Short mmCIF file of C-alpha atoms and ligand atoms in Angstrom, two decimals:
data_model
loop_
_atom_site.label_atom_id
_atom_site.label_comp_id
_atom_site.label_asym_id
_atom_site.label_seq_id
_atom_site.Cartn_x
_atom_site.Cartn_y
_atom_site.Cartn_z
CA UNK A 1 -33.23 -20.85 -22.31
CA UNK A 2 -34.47 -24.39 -23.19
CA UNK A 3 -34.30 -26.53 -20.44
CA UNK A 4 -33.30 -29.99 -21.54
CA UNK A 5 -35.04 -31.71 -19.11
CA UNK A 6 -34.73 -35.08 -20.85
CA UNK A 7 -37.76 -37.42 -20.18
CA UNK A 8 -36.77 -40.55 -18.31
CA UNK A 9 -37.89 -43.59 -19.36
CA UNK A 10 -39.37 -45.05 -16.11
CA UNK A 11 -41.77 -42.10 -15.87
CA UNK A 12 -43.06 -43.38 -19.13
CA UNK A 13 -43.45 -46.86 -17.54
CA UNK A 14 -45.02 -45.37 -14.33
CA UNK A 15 -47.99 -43.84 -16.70
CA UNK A 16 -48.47 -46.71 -19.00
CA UNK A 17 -48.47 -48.75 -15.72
CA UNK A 18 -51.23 -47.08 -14.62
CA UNK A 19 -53.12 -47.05 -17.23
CA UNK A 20 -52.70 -50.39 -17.98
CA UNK A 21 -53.80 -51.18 -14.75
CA UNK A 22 -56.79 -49.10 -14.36
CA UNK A 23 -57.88 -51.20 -17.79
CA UNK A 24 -56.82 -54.73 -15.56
CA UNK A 25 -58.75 -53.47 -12.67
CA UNK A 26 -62.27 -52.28 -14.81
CA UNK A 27 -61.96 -55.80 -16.10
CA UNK A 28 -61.19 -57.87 -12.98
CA UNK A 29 -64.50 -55.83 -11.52
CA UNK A 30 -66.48 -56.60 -14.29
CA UNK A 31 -66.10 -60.53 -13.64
CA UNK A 32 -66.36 -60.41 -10.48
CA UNK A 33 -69.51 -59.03 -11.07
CA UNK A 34 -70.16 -61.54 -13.44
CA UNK A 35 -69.26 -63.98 -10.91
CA UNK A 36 -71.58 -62.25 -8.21
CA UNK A 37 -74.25 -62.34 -9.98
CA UNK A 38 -74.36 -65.98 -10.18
CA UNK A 39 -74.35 -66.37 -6.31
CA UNK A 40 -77.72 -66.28 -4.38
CA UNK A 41 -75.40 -64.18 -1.80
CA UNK A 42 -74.63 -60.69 -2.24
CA UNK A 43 -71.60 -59.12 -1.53
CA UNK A 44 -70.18 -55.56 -0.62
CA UNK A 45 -68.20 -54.32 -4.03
CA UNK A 46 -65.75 -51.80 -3.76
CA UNK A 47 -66.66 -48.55 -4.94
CA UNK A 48 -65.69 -48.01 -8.53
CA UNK A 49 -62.77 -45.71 -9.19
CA UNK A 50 -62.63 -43.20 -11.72
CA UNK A 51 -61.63 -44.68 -14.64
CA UNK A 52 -59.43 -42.16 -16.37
CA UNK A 53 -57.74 -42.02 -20.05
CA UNK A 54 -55.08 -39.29 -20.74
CA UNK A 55 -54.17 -38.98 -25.08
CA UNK A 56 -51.56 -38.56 -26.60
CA UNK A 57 -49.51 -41.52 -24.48
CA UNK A 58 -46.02 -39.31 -25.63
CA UNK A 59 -47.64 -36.22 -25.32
CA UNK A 60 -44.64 -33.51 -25.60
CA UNK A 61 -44.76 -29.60 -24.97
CA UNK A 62 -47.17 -27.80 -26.99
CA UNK A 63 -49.39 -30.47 -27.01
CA UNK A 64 -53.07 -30.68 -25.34
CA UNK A 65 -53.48 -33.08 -23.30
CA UNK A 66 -57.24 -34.52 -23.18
CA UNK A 67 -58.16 -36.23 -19.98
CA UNK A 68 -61.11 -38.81 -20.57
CA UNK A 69 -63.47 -39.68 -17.56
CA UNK A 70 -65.60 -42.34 -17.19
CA UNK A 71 -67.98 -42.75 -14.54
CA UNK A 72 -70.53 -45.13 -13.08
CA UNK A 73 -72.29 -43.09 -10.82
CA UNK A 74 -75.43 -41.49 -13.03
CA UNK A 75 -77.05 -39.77 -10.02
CA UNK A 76 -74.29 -37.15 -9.46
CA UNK A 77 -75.14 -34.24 -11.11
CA UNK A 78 -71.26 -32.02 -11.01
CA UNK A 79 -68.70 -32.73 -13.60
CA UNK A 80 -65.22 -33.88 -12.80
CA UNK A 81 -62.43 -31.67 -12.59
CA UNK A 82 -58.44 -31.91 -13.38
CA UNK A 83 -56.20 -29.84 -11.51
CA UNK A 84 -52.74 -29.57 -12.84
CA UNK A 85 -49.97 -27.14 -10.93
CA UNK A 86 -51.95 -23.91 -10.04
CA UNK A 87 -54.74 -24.72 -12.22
CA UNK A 88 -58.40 -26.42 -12.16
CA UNK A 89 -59.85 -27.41 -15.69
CA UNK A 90 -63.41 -28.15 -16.09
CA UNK A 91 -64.79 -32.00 -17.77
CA UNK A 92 -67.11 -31.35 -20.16
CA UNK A 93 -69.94 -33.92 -21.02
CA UNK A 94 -68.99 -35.70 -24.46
CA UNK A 95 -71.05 -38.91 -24.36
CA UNK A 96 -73.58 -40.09 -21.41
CA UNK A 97 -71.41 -40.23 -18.25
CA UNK A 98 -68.40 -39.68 -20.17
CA UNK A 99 -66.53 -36.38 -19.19
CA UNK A 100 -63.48 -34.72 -21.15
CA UNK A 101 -61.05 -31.96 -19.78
CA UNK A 102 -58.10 -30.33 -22.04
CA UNK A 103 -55.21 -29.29 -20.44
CA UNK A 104 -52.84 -27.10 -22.26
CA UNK A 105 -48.95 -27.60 -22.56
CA UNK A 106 -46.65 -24.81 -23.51
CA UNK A 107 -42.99 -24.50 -24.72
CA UNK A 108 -42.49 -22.25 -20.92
CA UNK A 109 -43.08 -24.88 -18.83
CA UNK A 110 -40.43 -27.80 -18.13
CA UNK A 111 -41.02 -31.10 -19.42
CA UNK A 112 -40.91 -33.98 -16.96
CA UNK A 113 -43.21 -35.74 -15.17
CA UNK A 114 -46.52 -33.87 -13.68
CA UNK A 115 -49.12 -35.03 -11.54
CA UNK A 116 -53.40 -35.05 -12.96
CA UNK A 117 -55.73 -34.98 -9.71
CA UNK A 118 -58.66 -36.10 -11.43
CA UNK A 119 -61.64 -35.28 -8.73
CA UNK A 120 -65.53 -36.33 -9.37
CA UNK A 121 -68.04 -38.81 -7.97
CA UNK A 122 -66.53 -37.85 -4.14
CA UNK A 123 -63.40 -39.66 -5.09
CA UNK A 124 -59.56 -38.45 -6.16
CA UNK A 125 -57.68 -40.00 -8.47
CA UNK A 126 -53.66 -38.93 -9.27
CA UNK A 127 -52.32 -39.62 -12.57
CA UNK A 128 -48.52 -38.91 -13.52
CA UNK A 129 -47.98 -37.82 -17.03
CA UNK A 130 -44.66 -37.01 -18.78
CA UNK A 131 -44.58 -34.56 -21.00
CA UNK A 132 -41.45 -34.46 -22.92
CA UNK A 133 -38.93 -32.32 -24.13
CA UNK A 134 -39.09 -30.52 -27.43
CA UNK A 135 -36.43 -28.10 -29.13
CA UNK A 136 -38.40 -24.91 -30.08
CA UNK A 137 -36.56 -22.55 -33.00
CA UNK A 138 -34.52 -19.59 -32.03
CA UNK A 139 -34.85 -16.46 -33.79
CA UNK A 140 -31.87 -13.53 -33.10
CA UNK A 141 -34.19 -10.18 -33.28
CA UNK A 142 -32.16 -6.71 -33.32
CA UNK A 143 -34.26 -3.50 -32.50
CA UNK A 144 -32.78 -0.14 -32.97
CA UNK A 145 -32.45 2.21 -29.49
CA UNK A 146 -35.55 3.45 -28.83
CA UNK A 147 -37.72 1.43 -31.57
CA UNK A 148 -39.81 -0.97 -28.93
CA UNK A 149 -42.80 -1.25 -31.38
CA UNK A 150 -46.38 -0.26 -30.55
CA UNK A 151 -47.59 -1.19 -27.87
CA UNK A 152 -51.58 -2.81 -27.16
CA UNK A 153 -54.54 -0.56 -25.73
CA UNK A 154 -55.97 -1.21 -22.93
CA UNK A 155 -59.07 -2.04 -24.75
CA UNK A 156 -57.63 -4.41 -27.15
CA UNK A 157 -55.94 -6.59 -23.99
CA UNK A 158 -59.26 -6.63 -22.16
CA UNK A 159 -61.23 -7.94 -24.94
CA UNK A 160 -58.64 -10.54 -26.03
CA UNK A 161 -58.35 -11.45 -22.47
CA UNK A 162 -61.72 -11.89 -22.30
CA UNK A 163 -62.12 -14.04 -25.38
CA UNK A 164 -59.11 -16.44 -24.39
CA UNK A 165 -61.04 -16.89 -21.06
CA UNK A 166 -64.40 -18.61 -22.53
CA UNK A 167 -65.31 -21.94 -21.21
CA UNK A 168 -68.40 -22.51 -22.87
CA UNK A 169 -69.95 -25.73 -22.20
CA UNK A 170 -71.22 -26.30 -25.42
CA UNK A 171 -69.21 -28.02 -28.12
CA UNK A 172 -68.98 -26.98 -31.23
CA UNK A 173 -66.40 -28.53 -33.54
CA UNK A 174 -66.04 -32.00 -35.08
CA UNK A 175 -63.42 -33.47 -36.14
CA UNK A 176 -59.74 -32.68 -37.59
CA UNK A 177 -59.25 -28.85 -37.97
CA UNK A 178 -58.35 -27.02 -41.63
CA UNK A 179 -55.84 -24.90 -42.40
CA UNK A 180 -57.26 -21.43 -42.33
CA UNK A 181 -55.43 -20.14 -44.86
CA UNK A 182 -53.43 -22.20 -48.62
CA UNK A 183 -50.39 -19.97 -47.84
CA UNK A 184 -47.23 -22.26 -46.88
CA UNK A 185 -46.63 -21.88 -42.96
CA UNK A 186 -43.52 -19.21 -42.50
CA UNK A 187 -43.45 -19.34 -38.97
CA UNK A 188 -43.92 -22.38 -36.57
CA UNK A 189 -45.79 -22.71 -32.96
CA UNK A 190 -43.19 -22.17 -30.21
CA UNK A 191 -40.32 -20.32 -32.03
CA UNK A 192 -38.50 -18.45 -28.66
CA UNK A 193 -36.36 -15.14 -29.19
CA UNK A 194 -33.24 -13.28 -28.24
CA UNK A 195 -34.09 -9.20 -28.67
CA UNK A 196 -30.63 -7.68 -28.60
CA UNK A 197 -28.88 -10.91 -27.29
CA UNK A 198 -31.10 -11.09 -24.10
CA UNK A 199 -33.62 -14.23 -23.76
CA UNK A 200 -37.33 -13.34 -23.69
CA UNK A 201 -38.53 -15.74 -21.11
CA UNK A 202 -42.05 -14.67 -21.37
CA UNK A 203 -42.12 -15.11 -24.80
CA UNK A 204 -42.64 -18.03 -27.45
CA UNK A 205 -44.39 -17.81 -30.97
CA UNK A 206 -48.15 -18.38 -29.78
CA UNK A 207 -49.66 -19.89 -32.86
CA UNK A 208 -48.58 -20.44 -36.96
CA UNK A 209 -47.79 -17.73 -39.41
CA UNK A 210 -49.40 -18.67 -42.89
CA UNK A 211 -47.45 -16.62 -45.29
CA UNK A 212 -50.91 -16.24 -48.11
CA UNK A 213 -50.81 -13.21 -50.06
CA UNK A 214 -52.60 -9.55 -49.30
CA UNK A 215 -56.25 -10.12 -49.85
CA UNK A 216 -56.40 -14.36 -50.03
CA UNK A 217 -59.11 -15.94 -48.13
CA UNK A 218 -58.90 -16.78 -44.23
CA UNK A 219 -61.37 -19.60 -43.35
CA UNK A 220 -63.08 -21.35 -40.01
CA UNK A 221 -60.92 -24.29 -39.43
CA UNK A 222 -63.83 -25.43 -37.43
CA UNK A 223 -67.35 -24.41 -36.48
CA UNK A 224 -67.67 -22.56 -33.80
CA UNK A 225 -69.39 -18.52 -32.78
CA UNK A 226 -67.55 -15.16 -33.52
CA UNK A 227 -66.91 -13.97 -29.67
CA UNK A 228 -64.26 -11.48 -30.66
CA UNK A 229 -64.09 -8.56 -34.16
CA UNK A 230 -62.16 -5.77 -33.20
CA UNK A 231 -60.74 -3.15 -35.45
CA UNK A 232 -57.82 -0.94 -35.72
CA UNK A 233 -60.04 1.96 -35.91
CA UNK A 234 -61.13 0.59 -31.96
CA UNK A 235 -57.62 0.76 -31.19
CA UNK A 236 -56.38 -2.96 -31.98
CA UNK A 237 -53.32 -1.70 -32.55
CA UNK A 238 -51.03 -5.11 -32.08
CA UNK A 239 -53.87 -7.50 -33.06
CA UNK A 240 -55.08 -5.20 -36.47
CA UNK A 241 -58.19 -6.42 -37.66
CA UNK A 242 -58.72 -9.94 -35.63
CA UNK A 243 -61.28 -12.02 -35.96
CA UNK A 244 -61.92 -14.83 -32.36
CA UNK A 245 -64.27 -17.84 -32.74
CA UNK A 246 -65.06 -19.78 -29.75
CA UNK A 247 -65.18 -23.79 -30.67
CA UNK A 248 -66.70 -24.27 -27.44
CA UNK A 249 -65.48 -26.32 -23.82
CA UNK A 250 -62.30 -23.86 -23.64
CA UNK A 251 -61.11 -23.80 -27.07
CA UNK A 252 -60.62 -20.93 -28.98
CA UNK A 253 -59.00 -19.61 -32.00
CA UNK A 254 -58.12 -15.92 -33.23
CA UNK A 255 -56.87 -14.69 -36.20
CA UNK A 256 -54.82 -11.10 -37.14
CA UNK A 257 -53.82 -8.61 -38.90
CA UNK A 258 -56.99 -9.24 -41.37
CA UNK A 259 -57.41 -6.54 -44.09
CA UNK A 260 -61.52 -7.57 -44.43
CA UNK A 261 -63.06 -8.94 -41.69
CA UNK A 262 -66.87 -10.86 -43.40
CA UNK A 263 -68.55 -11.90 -39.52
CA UNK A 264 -69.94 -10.24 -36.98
CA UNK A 265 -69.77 -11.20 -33.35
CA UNK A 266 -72.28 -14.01 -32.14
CA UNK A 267 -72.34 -15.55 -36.10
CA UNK A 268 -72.30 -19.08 -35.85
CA UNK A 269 -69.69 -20.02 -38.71
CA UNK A 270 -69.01 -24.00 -39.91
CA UNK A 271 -66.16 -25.35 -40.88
CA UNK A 272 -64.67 -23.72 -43.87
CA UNK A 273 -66.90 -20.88 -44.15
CA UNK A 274 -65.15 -17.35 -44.75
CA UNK A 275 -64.28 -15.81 -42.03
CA UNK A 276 -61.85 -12.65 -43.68
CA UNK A 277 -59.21 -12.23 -45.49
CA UNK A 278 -54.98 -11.73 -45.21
CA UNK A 279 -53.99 -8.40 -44.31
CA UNK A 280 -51.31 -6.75 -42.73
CA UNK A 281 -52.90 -4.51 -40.11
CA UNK A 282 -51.82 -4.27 -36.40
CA UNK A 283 -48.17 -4.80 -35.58
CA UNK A 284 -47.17 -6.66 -38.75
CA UNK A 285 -44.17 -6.05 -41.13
CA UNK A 286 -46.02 -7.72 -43.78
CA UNK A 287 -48.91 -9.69 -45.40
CA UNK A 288 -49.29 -12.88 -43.42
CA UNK A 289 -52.01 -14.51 -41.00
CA UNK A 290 -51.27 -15.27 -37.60
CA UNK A 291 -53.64 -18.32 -36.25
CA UNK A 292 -53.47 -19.14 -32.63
CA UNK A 293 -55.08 -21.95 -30.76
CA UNK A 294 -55.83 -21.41 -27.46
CA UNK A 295 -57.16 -23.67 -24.71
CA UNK A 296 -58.24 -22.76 -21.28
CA UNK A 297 -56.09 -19.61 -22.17
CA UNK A 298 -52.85 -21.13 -23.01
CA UNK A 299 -52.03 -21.43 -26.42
CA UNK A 300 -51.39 -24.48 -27.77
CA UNK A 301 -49.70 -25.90 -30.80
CA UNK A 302 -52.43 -26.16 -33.69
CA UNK A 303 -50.91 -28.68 -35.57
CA UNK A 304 -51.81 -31.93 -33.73
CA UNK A 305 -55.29 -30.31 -34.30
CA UNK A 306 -54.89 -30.17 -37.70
CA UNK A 307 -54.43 -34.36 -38.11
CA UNK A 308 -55.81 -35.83 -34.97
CA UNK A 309 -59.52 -35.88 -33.74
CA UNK A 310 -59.87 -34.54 -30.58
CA UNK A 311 -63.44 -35.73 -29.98
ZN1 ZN B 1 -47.52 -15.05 -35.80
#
């Protein structure tokens, strides 16, 4: 079931409070400074805090969330971190003493407010974020008695595992991502399902379904290196013929039921460059390409990828 857990509005003001004040606080340092360094006497500063920027401000479920840290303190050689529930995401370096993490959002947890402990330089820094609500489609699937579908190898699930798991520190796309495929989209990130009238918790749509015909082209929608061809004849039996390029600093993106696959794994492929083409191999019921964005495992909706820079 969808929780509507309605965002309140004074959890919105709590964060832009913050944030706004952080800003107020990085400039009130910055004269004093100013001021300090005027007087022949000098004076103790306080340490500076993190200064921390989380994007998008209305960030709702499905989004990523990218957590921007800046730092004065050169000499410390271990990124920051961002814990979030259960979980510890690693900063990457994007710009001299600026660190990024992303944290993932998906339609199975609830929206409402949840707490960032941003941790670097020695010091801790909390930031609340909402996340709000977001109505995901239903679809009503019927299975005949006995008709489960196939089910994945053990091989197939360890590699894809595997794949969904790489942080590599390196990053390698730029800019807004393409559409991998000039099909129209036929089914949307996040679309939850009844089988046989019972809710499948564990289960939403984990990427977009471009609906391009048998054979049409399936491209990078950003650089990245082929960490992941498997084949049906190595028993990829839900995933067919998938194709996984890592984009580097926990994002990744696969691609199935290919009919050709035209990479190998550790290509390097750019933007745009031909990675396959549509198929309907693996557990399919026809042509179509299935593109999920993952990052740090969870995936994620591509389409604020598709129109927004995440630097
Ligand atoms: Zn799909």
């Amino acid at each position: 079931m969808i929780i509507d857990n309605s965002a309140s509005s004074s959890n919105k003001k709590l964060l832009d409070f913050d944030v706004k004040s952080l800003t107020a606080n990085r400039r009130a340092i910055n004269v004093l400074k100013g001021i300090f360094a005027v007087l022949p006497i000098t004076f103790a500063l306080p340490v500076d805090a993190l200064q921390v920027k989380v994007t998008p401000t209305n960030p709702k479920l499905g989004d990523t969330l990218s957590v921007e840290i800046n730092r004065d303190n050169p000499d410390n050689s271990t990124n920051p971190t961002v814990a979030s529930g259960n979980n510890t995401y690693p900063a990457f370096e994007i710009a001299p003493n600026q660190y990024r993490a992303l944290i993932p959002t998906t339609p199975l947890e609830k929206a409402g407010t949840r707490t960032l402990r941003v941790t670097g330089d020695g010091q801790v820094r909390n930031l609340a974020v909402n996340v709000l609500n977001r109505k995901f489609p239903v679809q009503r699937i019927t299975l005949p008695p006995g008709k489960a579908g196939v089910g994945a190898t053990e091989h197939e699930l360890k590699r894809v595992a595997a794949f969904k798991a790489l942080q590599t520190p390196e990053k390698y796309w730029n800019g807004v991502f393409l559409k991998p495929n000039a099909g129209r989209i036929s089914t949307t990130y996040g679309v939850r399902r009844y089988y046989n009238g019972t809710f499948a918790k564990d289960y939403y749509h984990r990427g977009l379904d471009y609906a391009g015909a048998a054979g049409s082209s399936v491209i990078a929608p950003a650089s990245g290196r082929i960490a992941l061809v498997g084949r049906v004849s190595q028993g990829f039996r839900v995933h067919g013929n998938v194709v996984g390029i890592d984009h580097g600093q926990g994002v990744t993106s696969i691609f199935m039921h290919l009919s050709r696959i035209n990479v190998k794994e550790g290509d390097f492929v750019k933007a745009g460059q031909l990675i396959g083409t549509v198929g309907s191999t693996g557990a399919s019921t026809g042509p179509h390409l299935h593109w999920g964005l993952y990052v740090n495992g969870q995936s994620v909706d591509p389409t604020p990828w598709r129109t927004k820079t995440v630097n």
